[in-house]
Short mmCIF file of C-alpha atoms and ligand atoms in Angstrom, two decimals:
data_model
loop_
_atom_site.label_atom_id
_atom_site.label_comp_id
_atom_site.label_asym_id
_atom_site.label_seq_id
_atom_site.Cartn_x
_atom_site.Cartn_y
_atom_site.Cartn_z
CA UNK I 153 0.00 0.00 0.00
CA UNK I 154 1.34 3.45 -0.84
CA UNK I 155 2.12 5.47 2.27
CA UNK I 156 0.67 9.00 2.34
CA UNK I 157 3.28 11.66 3.00
CA UNK I 158 2.69 13.77 6.10
CA UNK I 159 4.08 17.25 6.67
CA UNK I 160 4.41 18.04 10.36
CA UNK I 161 4.13 21.73 11.28
CA UNK I 162 4.06 20.96 15.02
CA UNK I 163 6.25 22.80 17.54
CA UNK I 164 7.98 19.67 18.84
CA UNK I 165 8.98 16.94 19.38
CA UNK I 166 10.50 17.89 16.08
CA UNK I 167 10.33 16.23 12.76
CA UNK I 168 13.79 14.81 12.09
CA UNK I 169 15.73 15.01 8.84
CA UNK I 170 15.18 11.93 6.66
CA UNK I 171 18.80 10.80 7.06
CA UNK I 172 18.37 10.55 10.83
CA UNK I 173 15.15 8.57 10.79
CA UNK I 174 16.81 5.32 9.73
CA UNK I 175 18.66 4.97 13.08
CA UNK I 176 16.01 3.53 15.34
CA UNK I 177 17.90 2.30 18.37
CA UNK I 178 21.03 2.49 20.49
CA UNK I 179 21.76 0.84 23.80
CA UNK I 180 22.45 3.44 26.44
CA UNK I 181 25.15 1.07 27.80
CA UNK I 182 27.00 1.19 24.50
CA UNK I 183 30.76 1.38 24.97
CA UNK I 184 30.87 3.82 22.07
CA UNK I 185 28.91 6.39 24.01
CA UNK I 186 31.85 8.50 25.13
CA UNK I 187 32.89 8.86 21.48
CA UNK I 188 29.36 9.94 20.61
CA UNK I 189 29.38 12.47 23.44
CA UNK I 190 32.69 14.01 22.45
CA UNK I 191 31.91 14.08 18.72
CA UNK I 192 28.52 15.70 19.41
CA UNK I 193 30.22 18.34 21.54
CA UNK I 194 32.90 18.95 18.88
CA UNK I 195 30.28 19.37 16.18
CA UNK I 196 28.31 21.79 18.31
CA UNK I 197 31.47 23.78 19.08
CA UNK I 198 32.29 23.90 15.39
CA UNK I 199 28.80 24.86 14.20
CA UNK I 200 28.36 27.60 16.78
CA UNK I 201 32.00 28.60 16.98
CA UNK I 202 31.85 28.24 20.77
CA UNK I 203 34.81 29.94 22.47
CA UNK I 204 37.15 27.74 24.59
CA UNK I 205 36.15 29.41 27.85
CA UNK I 206 32.63 28.00 27.55
CA UNK I 207 31.53 24.60 28.84
CA UNK I 208 28.97 22.55 26.97
CA UNK I 209 26.63 20.21 28.82
CA UNK I 210 23.93 17.79 27.69
CA UNK I 211 21.40 17.57 30.48
CA UNK I 212 17.95 16.27 31.25
CA UNK I 213 14.95 18.25 32.47
CA UNK I 214 14.12 20.25 29.34
CA UNK I 215 13.82 23.99 28.97
CA UNK I 216 11.60 23.98 32.06
CA UNK I 217 14.36 22.31 34.08
CA UNK I 218 16.61 25.20 33.11
CA UNK I 219 14.00 27.70 34.30
CA UNK I 220 14.95 26.33 37.75
CA UNK I 221 18.63 25.60 37.11
CA UNK I 222 19.50 29.08 35.87
CA UNK I 223 18.44 30.97 39.01
CA UNK I 224 19.70 28.18 41.28
CA UNK I 225 23.16 28.49 39.71
CA UNK I 226 23.36 32.19 38.97
CA UNK I 227 21.17 34.24 41.25
CA UNK I 228 23.73 33.91 44.07
CA UNK I 229 26.22 35.85 41.93
CA UNK I 230 24.33 39.02 42.77
CA UNK I 231 24.65 40.28 46.33
CA UNK I 232 20.98 41.23 46.40
CA UNK I 233 19.91 37.89 44.81
CA UNK I 234 18.01 39.92 42.22
CA UNK I 235 17.79 38.92 38.56
CA UNK I 236 16.49 40.83 35.54
CA UNK I 237 13.95 38.93 33.43
CA UNK I 238 12.88 40.00 29.96
CA UNK I 239 9.42 38.51 29.68
CA UNK I 240 8.28 38.39 26.04
CA UNK I 241 5.99 35.38 26.13
CA UNK I 242 4.54 32.57 28.18
CA UNK I 243 7.83 30.64 28.43
CA UNK I 244 9.83 33.53 29.86
CA UNK I 245 6.86 34.27 32.11
CA UNK I 246 7.22 30.76 33.52
CA UNK I 247 10.99 31.20 33.85
CA UNK I 248 10.57 34.41 35.84
CA UNK I 249 7.98 32.78 38.09
CA UNK I 250 10.35 29.91 38.81
CA UNK I 251 13.25 32.29 39.57
CA UNK I 252 11.09 34.17 42.08
CA UNK I 253 11.23 31.03 44.26
CA UNK I 254 14.97 31.48 44.75
CA UNK I 255 15.54 35.23 44.72
CA UNK I 256 14.13 38.55 43.62
CA UNK I 257 12.98 39.08 40.07
CA UNK I 258 12.98 42.36 38.24
CA UNK I 259 10.74 42.27 35.15
CA UNK I 260 12.60 44.50 32.68
CA UNK I 261 9.58 45.77 30.79
CA UNK I 262 5.80 45.49 31.23
CA UNK I 263 3.74 42.97 29.31
CA UNK I 264 2.84 44.52 25.99
CA UNK I 265 -0.52 43.48 24.63
CA UNK I 266 -0.78 39.64 24.61
CA UNK I 267 3.00 39.30 24.15
CA UNK I 268 2.62 40.41 20.55
CA UNK I 269 5.07 43.31 20.92
CA UNK I 270 8.57 43.73 22.36
CA UNK I 271 9.97 47.13 23.31
CA UNK I 272 13.23 48.41 21.80
CA UNK I 273 15.86 45.80 22.74
CA UNK I 274 18.88 48.11 22.47
CA UNK I 275 18.97 48.66 26.22
CA UNK I 276 18.76 45.00 27.29
CA UNK I 277 21.29 42.79 28.96
CA UNK I 278 20.90 39.38 27.28
CA UNK I 279 22.27 37.13 29.95
CA UNK I 280 21.19 34.30 30.20
CA UNK I 281 19.11 33.37 27.13
CA UNK I 282 16.49 30.67 26.36
CA UNK I 283 17.15 29.54 22.77
CA UNK I 284 14.84 26.51 22.79
CA UNK I 285 13.06 27.71 19.67
CA UNK I 286 15.81 29.21 17.54
CA UNK I 287 18.91 27.20 18.54
CA UNK I 288 20.97 26.42 15.39
CA UNK I 289 18.37 28.03 13.17
CA UNK I 290 20.91 30.80 12.47
CA UNK I 291 24.43 31.83 13.46
CA UNK I 292 24.82 33.30 16.92
CA UNK I 293 27.75 35.01 18.63
CA UNK I 294 28.07 32.83 21.73
CA UNK I 295 30.59 35.21 23.29
CA UNK I 296 27.81 37.77 23.79
CA UNK I 297 26.05 35.44 26.23
CA UNK I 298 26.85 34.26 29.72
CA UNK I 299 24.65 31.23 29.31
CA UNK I 300 22.54 29.69 26.58
CA UNK I 301 20.16 26.80 27.01
CA UNK I 302 17.98 25.00 24.52
CA UNK I 303 15.85 21.87 24.43
CA UNK I 304 16.84 19.72 21.46
CA UNK I 305 13.36 18.86 20.34
CA UNK I 306 12.85 21.84 18.04
CA UNK I 307 15.87 22.15 15.75
CA UNK I 308 18.55 19.73 16.87
CA UNK I 309 17.04 16.36 17.65
CA UNK I 310 14.45 14.68 19.79
CA UNK I 311 13.10 15.40 23.26
CA UNK I 312 15.15 14.37 26.28
CA UNK I 313 18.34 16.40 26.03
CA UNK I 314 18.84 20.04 26.89
CA UNK I 315 22.02 21.78 25.78
CA UNK I 316 23.59 24.23 28.22
CA UNK I 317 26.48 26.42 27.09
CA UNK I 318 27.95 28.40 29.96
CA UNK I 319 30.93 30.74 30.40
CA UNK I 320 33.38 29.23 32.87
CA UNK I 321 33.43 32.16 35.30
CA UNK I 322 29.71 31.56 35.94
CA UNK I 323 30.34 28.08 37.33
CA UNK I 324 30.57 27.40 41.05
CA UNK I 325 28.03 29.88 42.37
CA UNK I 326 25.08 27.55 42.95
CA UNK I 327 22.85 28.11 45.96
CA UNK I 328 23.14 25.49 48.71
CA UNK I 329 19.70 24.18 47.95
CA UNK I 330 20.49 23.61 44.25
CA UNK I 331 19.80 19.93 43.40
CA UNK I 332 23.10 18.32 42.47
CA UNK I 333 21.91 17.22 39.01
CA UNK I 334 21.16 20.87 38.20
CA UNK I 335 24.52 22.15 39.47
CA UNK I 336 26.44 23.35 36.40
CA UNK I 337 29.84 23.02 38.05
CA UNK I 338 29.17 19.38 38.98
CA UNK I 339 27.82 18.54 35.54
CA UNK I 340 30.57 20.42 33.68
CA UNK I 341 33.34 18.85 35.79
CA UNK I 342 31.87 15.42 35.06
CA UNK I 343 31.48 16.08 31.34
CA UNK I 344 27.67 15.66 31.62
CA UNK I 345 28.21 12.20 33.12
CA UNK I 346 27.54 12.89 36.82
CA UNK I 347 24.46 10.71 36.36
CA UNK I 348 23.05 8.83 33.37
CA UNK I 349 22.79 11.30 30.52
CA UNK I 350 20.04 11.08 27.88
CA UNK I 351 22.26 8.91 25.66
CA UNK I 352 19.89 8.21 22.81
CA UNK I 353 18.84 11.84 22.49
CA UNK I 354 22.50 12.90 22.46
CA UNK I 355 23.19 10.32 19.76
CA UNK I 356 20.35 11.67 17.65
CA UNK I 357 21.56 15.22 18.26
CA UNK I 358 24.97 14.25 16.91
CA UNK I 359 23.33 12.97 13.72
CA UNK I 360 21.24 16.13 13.33
CA UNK I 361 24.32 18.32 13.86
CA UNK I 362 26.10 16.35 11.13
CA UNK I 363 23.08 16.89 8.91
CA UNK I 364 23.21 20.65 9.62
CA UNK I 365 26.93 20.68 8.85
CA UNK I 366 26.46 18.75 5.60
CA UNK I 367 23.70 21.14 4.61
CA UNK I 368 25.77 24.27 4.95
CA UNK I 369 25.79 24.98 8.71
CA UNK I 370 23.98 27.71 10.59
CA UNK I 371 24.28 30.29 7.79
CA UNK I 372 22.48 27.94 5.38
CA UNK I 373 19.83 27.18 8.01
CA UNK I 374 19.24 30.91 8.43
CA UNK I 375 18.80 31.40 4.69
CA UNK I 376 16.40 28.48 4.51
CA UNK I 377 14.40 29.61 7.54
CA UNK I 378 14.13 33.19 6.25
CA UNK I 379 12.90 31.90 2.93
CA UNK I 380 10.33 29.49 4.44
CA UNK I 381 8.88 31.99 6.90
CA UNK I 382 8.72 34.83 4.40
CA UNK I 383 6.70 32.59 2.07
CA UNK I 384 4.03 32.32 4.77
CA UNK I 385 4.24 35.92 6.03
CA UNK I 386 4.02 37.21 2.44
CA UNK I 387 0.66 35.52 1.95
CA UNK I 388 -0.59 36.84 5.27
CA UNK I 389 0.53 40.35 4.27
CA UNK I 390 -1.24 40.37 0.90
CA UNK I 391 -4.44 38.66 2.06
CA UNK I 392 -6.27 41.91 2.88
CA UNK I 393 -6.84 40.82 6.45
CA UNK I 394 -8.18 37.35 5.60
CA UNK I 395 -5.12 35.96 7.35
CA UNK I 396 -4.01 38.02 10.35
CA UNK I 397 -0.81 37.66 12.35
CA UNK I 398 -1.21 39.31 15.76
CA UNK I 399 2.55 39.76 16.30
CA UNK I 400 4.21 43.12 15.60
CA UNK I 401 6.11 42.99 12.28
CA UNK I 402 9.36 43.92 14.07
CA UNK I 403 9.29 40.91 16.37
CA UNK I 404 7.88 38.15 14.21
CA UNK I 405 9.41 34.72 14.54
CA UNK I 406 10.94 32.69 11.72
CA UNK I 407 10.34 29.52 13.69
CA UNK I 408 6.69 29.87 14.65
CA UNK I 409 4.20 31.68 12.46
CA UNK I 410 0.89 32.20 14.27
CA UNK I 411 -2.10 33.52 12.36
CA UNK I 412 -5.87 33.78 12.47
CA UNK I 413 -8.19 32.98 9.56
CA UNK I 414 -11.22 34.94 8.33
CA UNK I 415 -10.81 38.04 10.48
CA UNK I 416 -8.45 39.63 12.98
CA UNK I 417 -9.81 37.75 16.00
CA UNK I 418 -10.28 34.59 13.94
CA UNK I 419 -13.41 32.95 12.59
CA UNK I 420 -13.37 29.67 14.51
CA UNK I 421 -15.59 27.79 12.06
CA UNK I 422 -13.37 28.83 9.16
CA UNK I 423 -10.26 27.94 11.13
CA UNK I 424 -11.64 24.46 11.72
CA UNK I 425 -12.31 24.17 8.00
CA UNK I 426 -8.74 25.32 7.31
CA UNK I 427 -7.33 22.66 9.64
CA UNK I 428 -9.57 19.92 8.19
CA UNK I 429 -8.50 20.82 4.67
CA UNK I 430 -4.84 20.85 5.72
CA UNK I 431 -5.21 17.40 7.24
CA UNK I 432 -6.66 16.08 3.98
CA UNK I 433 -3.44 17.26 2.32
CA UNK I 434 -1.31 15.53 4.91
CA UNK I 435 -0.42 18.69 6.85
CA UNK I 436 -0.69 18.06 10.58
CA UNK I 437 -0.25 19.95 13.89
CA UNK I 438 -1.22 23.35 12.53
CA UNK I 439 -3.63 24.09 15.39
CA UNK I 440 -2.48 27.08 17.44
CA UNK I 441 -1.34 26.90 21.06
CA UNK I 442 -4.31 26.38 23.38
CA UNK I 443 -3.65 29.74 25.06
CA UNK I 444 -3.89 31.67 21.78
CA UNK I 445 -6.07 29.65 19.38
CA UNK I 446 -5.97 30.07 15.61
CA UNK I 447 -3.24 28.50 13.50
CA UNK I 448 0.48 28.11 14.17
CA UNK I 449 2.95 26.82 11.62
CA UNK I 450 6.22 25.75 13.25
CA UNK I 451 8.95 25.90 10.63
CA UNK I 452 11.97 24.38 12.37
CA UNK I 453 15.10 23.33 10.47
CA UNK I 454 13.76 19.98 9.28
CA UNK I 455 10.71 21.52 7.61
CA UNK I 456 11.81 21.76 3.99
CA UNK I 457 11.26 24.52 1.49
CA UNK I 458 8.85 22.19 -0.32
CA UNK I 459 6.90 21.62 2.91
CA UNK I 460 6.54 25.38 3.43
CA UNK I 461 5.63 25.76 -0.24
CA UNK I 462 2.85 23.18 0.18
CA UNK I 463 1.41 25.19 3.06
CA UNK I 464 1.72 28.45 1.11
CA UNK I 465 -0.09 26.95 -1.88
CA UNK I 466 -2.87 25.65 0.35
CA UNK I 467 -3.22 29.05 2.04
CA UNK I 468 -3.57 30.75 -1.35
CA UNK I 469 -6.22 28.29 -2.50
CA UNK I 470 -8.16 28.55 0.76
CA UNK I 471 -8.05 32.32 0.48
CA UNK I 472 -9.44 32.25 -3.07
CA UNK I 473 -12.24 29.92 -2.07
CA UNK I 474 -13.34 31.73 1.12
CA UNK I 475 -12.50 35.40 0.75
N1 PLP P 671 11.28 27.58 26.12
C1 PLP P 671 10.74 27.72 24.89
C2 PLP P 671 11.10 28.93 24.07
C3 PLP P 671 9.88 26.75 24.38
O1 PLP P 671 9.35 26.88 23.15
C4 PLP P 671 9.56 25.62 25.18
C5 PLP P 671 8.66 24.56 24.69
O2 PLP P 671 8.00 24.65 23.70
C6 PLP P 671 10.12 25.54 26.47
C7 PLP P 671 10.99 26.53 26.90
C8 PLP P 671 9.80 24.39 27.40
O3 PLP P 671 10.62 23.36 27.09
P1 PLP P 671 10.48 21.91 27.77
O4 PLP P 671 9.18 21.34 27.33
O5 PLP P 671 11.67 21.20 27.22
O6 PLP P 671 10.54 22.09 29.25
#
């Protein structure tokens, strides 16, 4: 029987590049694991040009685990135990809430609208930074950051491993109550092997990093992601309000394109029709986040230009039929 092709526009666990999907299993007791760990780290260092004075760790607990780990490790660096949080969406809102358990939190700017705007960033201190969504989707100057963390499940593999890249001088300041598995100094000193690491997810990450390298590295990913997202935004922009993106043009994401169908606040019946029609064409997971509604197309690295083109074509046809 012919298998129908499915295009996954979901926000994670991510679709994986075709070349990675043929590696179904690895024993986490494999004696080759230390080679996998060091080659994955080397690839990451190469792709992101990570300076030598930064440690790289592969940890468990996801982005949410880091919402706790970051303040537990860093808030003690400040005499007043006060940390600045730039809250631009629900994830950073959760991070700030978690940090407030361990110290004081200063919210840098007020919530603007429903997180659809961000005030002028020129005055911010970006330290640390949650890159779960855009990690390896474009080049980044690691030296500008004290700490970067990112769950792998969007752009660099499958769920289970969280990358933490931290400048060495920020190690060793954990609060007494910091759980040992979240202590960066302990994990960095033990090369992410203080306890059992998420071996399989690290293995898959290594394969995805190789795939990124073979496909032109972060610069090529950026070009691809710009192209894919502009295809979708362009249709939204010329649809005379039939498709409406609530996010300010200046802070629109290349990774997640949210939009409403029919009118600005969304026509729910039409949105359901849009999703049903997409499903018939093999396009899944386009339903927006439950807190926002509408449609959301996640366009992470493994979504191809052809996949984005298929969505763009469908959007044009739906527009013609229902405008
Ligand atoms: N940060 C961002 C930007 C995310 O998009 C997500 C999940 O979608 C998270 C954090 C939470 O990550 P996790 O589910 O790995 O805890």
